[in-house]
Coordinates of C-alpha atoms in Angstrom, one line a residue:
X580 CA 2.9 4.8 -1.5
X581 CA 1.7 3.3 1.8
X582 CA -1.0 0.7 1.8
X583 CA -2.6 -1.7 4.5
X584 CA -3.6 -5.0 3.0
X585 CA -2.6 -8.2 4.7
X586 CA -2.9 -11.8 5.5
X587 CA -2.1 -12.6 9.2
X588 CA -2.3 -15.9 11.0
X589 CA -2.6 -16.1 14.8
X590 CA -3.1 -19.5 16.4
X591 CA -5.9 -18.2 18.6
X592 CA -7.7 -16.2 15.8
X593 CA -8.9 -16.9 12.3
X594 CA -6.9 -15.8 9.3
X595 CA -7.0 -12.0 8.9
X596 CA -8.3 -10.1 5.9
X597 CA -9.3 -6.5 5.6
X598 CA -10.3 -4.2 2.7
X599 CA -13.9 -3.1 -0.8
X600 CA -15.8 0.1 -0.9
X601 CA -13.2 1.9 -3.0
X602 CA -14.1 0.6 -6.4
X603 CA -17.4 2.5 -6.5
X604 CA -15.7 5.6 -4.9
X605 CA -12.9 5.5 -7.5
X606 CA -15.2 5.1 -10.5
X607 CA -17.6 7.8 -9.3
X608 CA -14.8 10.2 -8.4
X609 CA -12.5 9.7 -11.4
X610 CA -14.8 8.9 -14.3
X611 CA -15.6 12.6 -15.3
X612 CA -11.9 13.2 -15.8
X613 CA -11.5 10.6 -18.5
X614 CA -13.9 12.5 -20.7
X615 CA -12.0 15.8 -20.6
X616 CA -8.7 17.0 -21.9
X617 CA -6.1 16.9 -19.2
X618 CA -4.9 20.4 -19.8
X619 CA -8.4 21.8 -19.8
X620 CA -9.2 19.9 -16.6
X621 CA -6.1 21.3 -14.8
X622 CA -7.0 24.8 -15.7
X623 CA -10.7 24.6 -14.7
X624 CA -10.6 22.4 -11.6
X625 CA -6.9 22.2 -10.8
X626 CA -7.2 18.5 -10.3
X627 CA -4.1 16.3 -10.8
X628 CA -4.4 12.6 -11.6
X629 CA -1.6 10.0 -11.5
X630 CA -1.2 6.3 -10.7
X631 CA 0.6 3.0 -11.2
X632 CA 0.0 -0.6 -11.9
X633 CA 2.5 -3.2 -10.6
X634 CA 2.7 -6.9 -11.7
X635 CA 4.9 -8.9 -9.4
X636 CA 5.9 -12.5 -8.7
X637 CA 5.0 -12.5 -5.0
X638 CA 2.5 -10.2 -3.4
X639 CA 4.2 -8.4 -0.4
X640 CA 2.1 -5.9 1.6
X641 CA 3.6 -2.5 2.5
X642 CA 3.4 -3.8 6.0
X643 CA 5.7 -6.8 5.3
X644 CA 4.1 -9.3 7.8
X645 CA 0.9 -9.4 5.7
X646 CA 1.7 -11.0 2.3
X647 CA -0.3 -12.8 -0.3
X648 CA 2.6 -15.1 -1.1
X649 CA 1.4 -15.5 -4.7
X650 CA 1.8 -13.4 -7.9
X651 CA -0.3 -10.3 -7.7
X652 CA -1.4 -7.1 -9.5
X653 CA -1.5 -3.9 -7.4
X654 CA -3.1 -0.7 -8.8
X655 CA -2.9 2.7 -7.1
X656 CA -4.1 6.1 -8.2
X657 CA -4.2 9.6 -6.8
X658 CA -6.7 12.3 -7.5
X659 CA -5.4 15.5 -6.0
X660 CA -7.0 18.9 -5.6
X661 CA -5.1 21.5 -3.5
X662 CA -4.4 19.8 -0.1
X663 CA -7.0 17.0 -0.4
X664 CA -6.3 13.7 -2.1
X665 CA -8.2 10.5 -2.9
X666 CA -5.8 7.6 -3.1
X667 CA -7.5 4.2 -3.6
X668 CA -5.4 1.0 -3.8
X669 CA -6.6 -2.2 -5.3
X670 CA -4.8 -5.6 -5.2
X671 CA -5.7 -8.9 -6.8
X672 CA -4.0 -12.2 -7.4
X673 CA -3.1 -12.9 -11.0
X674 CA -6.0 -15.3 -11.0
X675 CA -8.4 -12.4 -10.5
X676 CA -9.2 -13.0 -6.8
X677 CA -9.3 -9.8 -4.7
X678 CA -6.5 -9.4 -2.1
X679 CA -7.2 -6.0 -0.6
X680 CA -9.0 -2.8 -1.5
X681 CA -8.1 0.4 0.3
X682 CA -9.9 3.7 -0.4
X683 CA -8.0 6.5 1.3
X684 CA -8.6 10.2 1.8
X685 CA -5.6 12.3 2.7
X686 CA -5.4 16.0 3.8
X687 CA -2.0 17.8 3.8
X688 CA -2.2 19.8 7.1
X689 CA 1.2 21.3 6.9
X690 CA 3.3 22.1 3.8
X691 CA 6.6 23.9 3.4
X692 CA 9.6 23.7 1.0
X693 CA 11.2 20.8 3.0
X694 CA 8.6 19.5 5.4
X695 CA 5.0 18.3 5.1
X696 CA 2.6 16.6 7.4
X697 CA -0.6 14.8 6.3
X698 CA -3.4 13.0 8.0
X699 CA -5.7 10.4 6.4
X700 CA -8.5 7.9 6.8
X701 CA -8.8 4.5 5.3
X702 CA -11.7 2.1 5.1
X703 CA -10.0 -1.2 4.5
X704 CA -11.3 -4.5 3.1
X705 CA -9.1 -7.6 2.9
X706 CA -9.8 -11.0 1.5
X707 CA -8.4 -14.4 2.4
X708 CA -9.3 -17.9 1.2
X709 CA -8.9 -20.5 3.9
X710 CA -9.6 -24.1 3.2
X711 CA -12.3 -25.8 5.3
X712 CA -13.5 -29.4 5.5
X713 CA -16.9 -29.7 3.9
X714 CA -18.5 -33.1 3.3
X715 CA -15.2 -34.9 3.9
X716 CA -13.6 -32.6 1.3
X717 CA -11.3 -29.6 1.6
X718 CA -12.9 -26.6 -0.1
X719 CA -11.6 -23.0 -0.5
X720 CA -13.9 -20.4 1.2
X721 CA -13.8 -16.6 1.0
X722 CA -13.4 -14.5 4.1
X723 CA -13.8 -10.7 4.1
X724 CA -12.9 -8.4 7.0
X725 CA -13.5 -4.7 7.4
X726 CA -11.1 -2.2 9.2
X727 CA -11.0 1.5 9.7
X728 CA -7.6 3.2 10.0
X729 CA -6.3 6.6 10.9
X730 CA -3.0 7.6 9.2
X731 CA -0.4 10.3 9.8
X732 CA 2.7 10.9 7.7
X733 CA 5.6 13.3 8.2
X734 CA 8.1 13.9 5.4
X735 CA 11.3 15.8 5.3
X736 CA 13.1 16.6 2.1
X737 CA 16.9 16.3 2.5
X738 CA 17.5 17.2 -1.1
X739 CA 15.8 17.2 -4.5
X740 CA 15.9 13.4 -4.7
X741 CA 16.2 12.2 -1.1
X742 CA 13.6 12.3 1.6
X743 CA 12.8 10.6 4.9
X744 CA 9.4 9.8 6.3
X745 CA 7.6 8.5 9.4
X746 CA 4.1 7.0 8.9
X747 CA 1.8 5.7 11.6
X748 CA -1.4 3.7 11.2
X749 CA -3.9 3.0 13.9
X750 CA -6.5 0.5 12.9
X751 CA -9.7 -0.8 14.4
X752 CA -11.6 -4.0 13.5
X753 CA -15.2 -3.6 12.4
X754 CA -17.9 -6.2 13.0
X755 CA -16.5 -9.7 13.4
X756 CA -12.9 -8.8 12.3
X757 CA -10.3 -11.1 13.9
X758 CA -8.1 -8.2 15.1
X759 CA -9.7 -5.6 17.3
X760 CA -6.9 -3.0 17.0
X761 CA -3.5 -2.6 15.3
X762 CA -0.7 -0.1 15.4
X763 CA 1.9 0.3 12.7
X764 CA 4.9 2.6 12.5
X765 CA 7.0 2.8 9.3
X766 CA 10.3 4.7 9.2
X767 CA 11.4 5.0 5.6
X768 CA 13.7 6.7 3.1
X769 CA 13.1 7.5 -0.5
X770 CA 16.1 7.9 -2.9
X771 CA 14.3 8.8 -6.1
X772 CA 15.6 8.8 -9.7
X773 CA 19.3 8.7 -8.9
X774 CA 21.4 8.7 -12.1
X775 CA 22.7 5.4 -13.3
X776 CA 23.6 6.4 -16.8
X777 CA 22.5 9.2 -19.1
X778 CA 19.3 7.3 -19.9
X779 CA 18.8 5.1 -16.8
X780 CA 18.1 5.8 -13.2
X781 CA 17.5 3.8 -10.0
X782 CA 15.3 4.2 -6.9
X783 CA 16.0 2.9 -3.4
X784 CA 13.3 2.7 -0.7
X785 CA 14.5 1.3 2.6
X786 CA 12.0 0.8 5.4
X787 CA 11.9 -0.3 9.1
X788 CA 8.4 -1.4 10.2
X789 CA 7.0 -2.1 13.7
X790 CA 3.6 -3.6 14.2
X791 CA 1.5 -4.4 17.3
X792 CA -1.8 -6.3 17.1
X793 CA -4.2 -6.4 20.0
X794 CA -1.4 -5.6 22.4
X795 CA 0.1 -9.1 22.5
X796 CA 1.4 -9.8 19.0
X797 CA 4.2 -7.7 17.6
X798 CA 7.0 -7.7 15.0
X799 CA 9.9 -5.7 13.7
X800 CA 10.7 -5.9 10.0
X801 CA 13.4 -4.5 7.7
X802 CA 12.4 -4.2 4.0
X803 CA 13.4 -2.4 0.9
X804 CA 12.7 -1.9 -2.8
X805 CA 15.3 -1.4 -5.5
X806 CA 14.0 -0.2 -8.9
X807 CA 15.6 0.6 -12.2
X808 CA 13.9 2.7 -14.9
X809 CA 14.5 4.4 -18.2
X810 CA 13.9 8.2 -18.5
X811 CA 12.2 7.7 -21.8
X812 CA 9.8 5.0 -20.7
X813 CA 7.1 4.9 -18.0
X814 CA 8.2 1.5 -16.6
X815 CA 10.3 0.5 -13.6
X816 CA 11.7 -2.9 -13.0
X817 CA 12.1 -3.6 -9.3
X818 CA 12.7 -6.1 -6.5
X819 CA 11.2 -6.0 -3.1
X820 CA 12.8 -7.7 0.0
X821 CA 11.5 -8.2 3.5
X822 CA 13.1 -9.8 6.6
X823 CA 11.6 -10.2 10.0
X824 CA 14.0 -9.0 12.7
X825 CA 12.0 -10.0 15.8
X826 CA 8.5 -11.3 15.9
X827 CA 6.1 -13.5 17.9
X828 CA 3.7 -13.8 14.9
X829 CA 2.8 -17.4 14.0
X830 CA 3.7 -18.6 11.5
X831 CA 7.1 -16.8 11.4
X832 CA 7.0 -14.4 8.4
X833 CA 10.8 -14.9 7.7
X834 CA 12.3 -13.7 4.5
X835 CA 10.3 -12.7 1.4
X836 CA 11.2 -11.2 -2.0
X837 CA 9.7 -10.6 -5.4
X838 CA 10.4 -9.1 -8.8
X839 CA 7.9 -6.7 -10.3
X840 CA 7.3 -4.4 -13.2
X841 CA 5.5 -1.1 -12.6
X842 CA 3.8 1.1 -15.2
X843 CA 3.4 4.7 -14.1
X844 CA 0.9 7.1 -15.5

C-alpha cells in the first residue's frame, strides 16, 4: 500500500498539507456492494473488495518525511474490477481530525505471472493545524492543501511470498499549495506471510525512499515495517521504523517509530 499524505516544514514556506474528495467517491462507488451478497456480486460484476484499518501510536506517512507525529487511524480499501482499481486512503488523528485523504485510481497496464506495471492518478488533500497568534493568544488553525499526482509502480515476483517493487510519484501543487512540484521514488521489498510457527507468520517490508521538493529540498530515507499475524485471525501487530540518511529538510526528520494494530477485511 502506497499513500502520499504528509506534513512538511520549510523555513521559507508554510507548513505543508495535501489531501478530501475521496470520501464522496468512496461512498458512491462502494455503497451498492454492501447491499449484495459477496458471492453473488463477484459472479455478476466480477468486483473484488478488500481493505484494512490501522490504529497506531505515531502516524508515519508512507513517504517517511511527512509524519503526523501523533497517534492516528489509517483506513484503506480497494475496489477492483479487471485491471482497474479504486483505492482511497483516509487518515485521521485519534482525536478525529483529518490528516490526509487520498482517492486513487489505478490501471494495471502490464500483467504477467512474475511482473506487472501499473499507472495511477491521485487527487490528494492534506490537513495541518499550525498555531497562530490571534488577539495576543495562540490559537490552532486548519490549513488544507490540494495536490494532483501521477504514480507508476513496477513489481517483480521473486517467489510466492517475496516481491520487489519500484514506485514513483510526481506531484503538482494546486491553487495556493506551498509546494509547486514534488518527485518521490520508493524502492521496496515485500516478504509476505513467512512462517514463524504453525499458526503464526511474519511480514517484512523494507523501503528506501528519495524525495525532491521544488528542486531545492531533498532527502533520502530508510524505513521498514515488521508485522506478526495469526493465520486464524484478521489482525496484524506491527512496528514501523524510519530514519533519514541524508536530508536538507528543516526541521530534520530524524528517527521515527510506532506500534500499530491492523485489521484486514
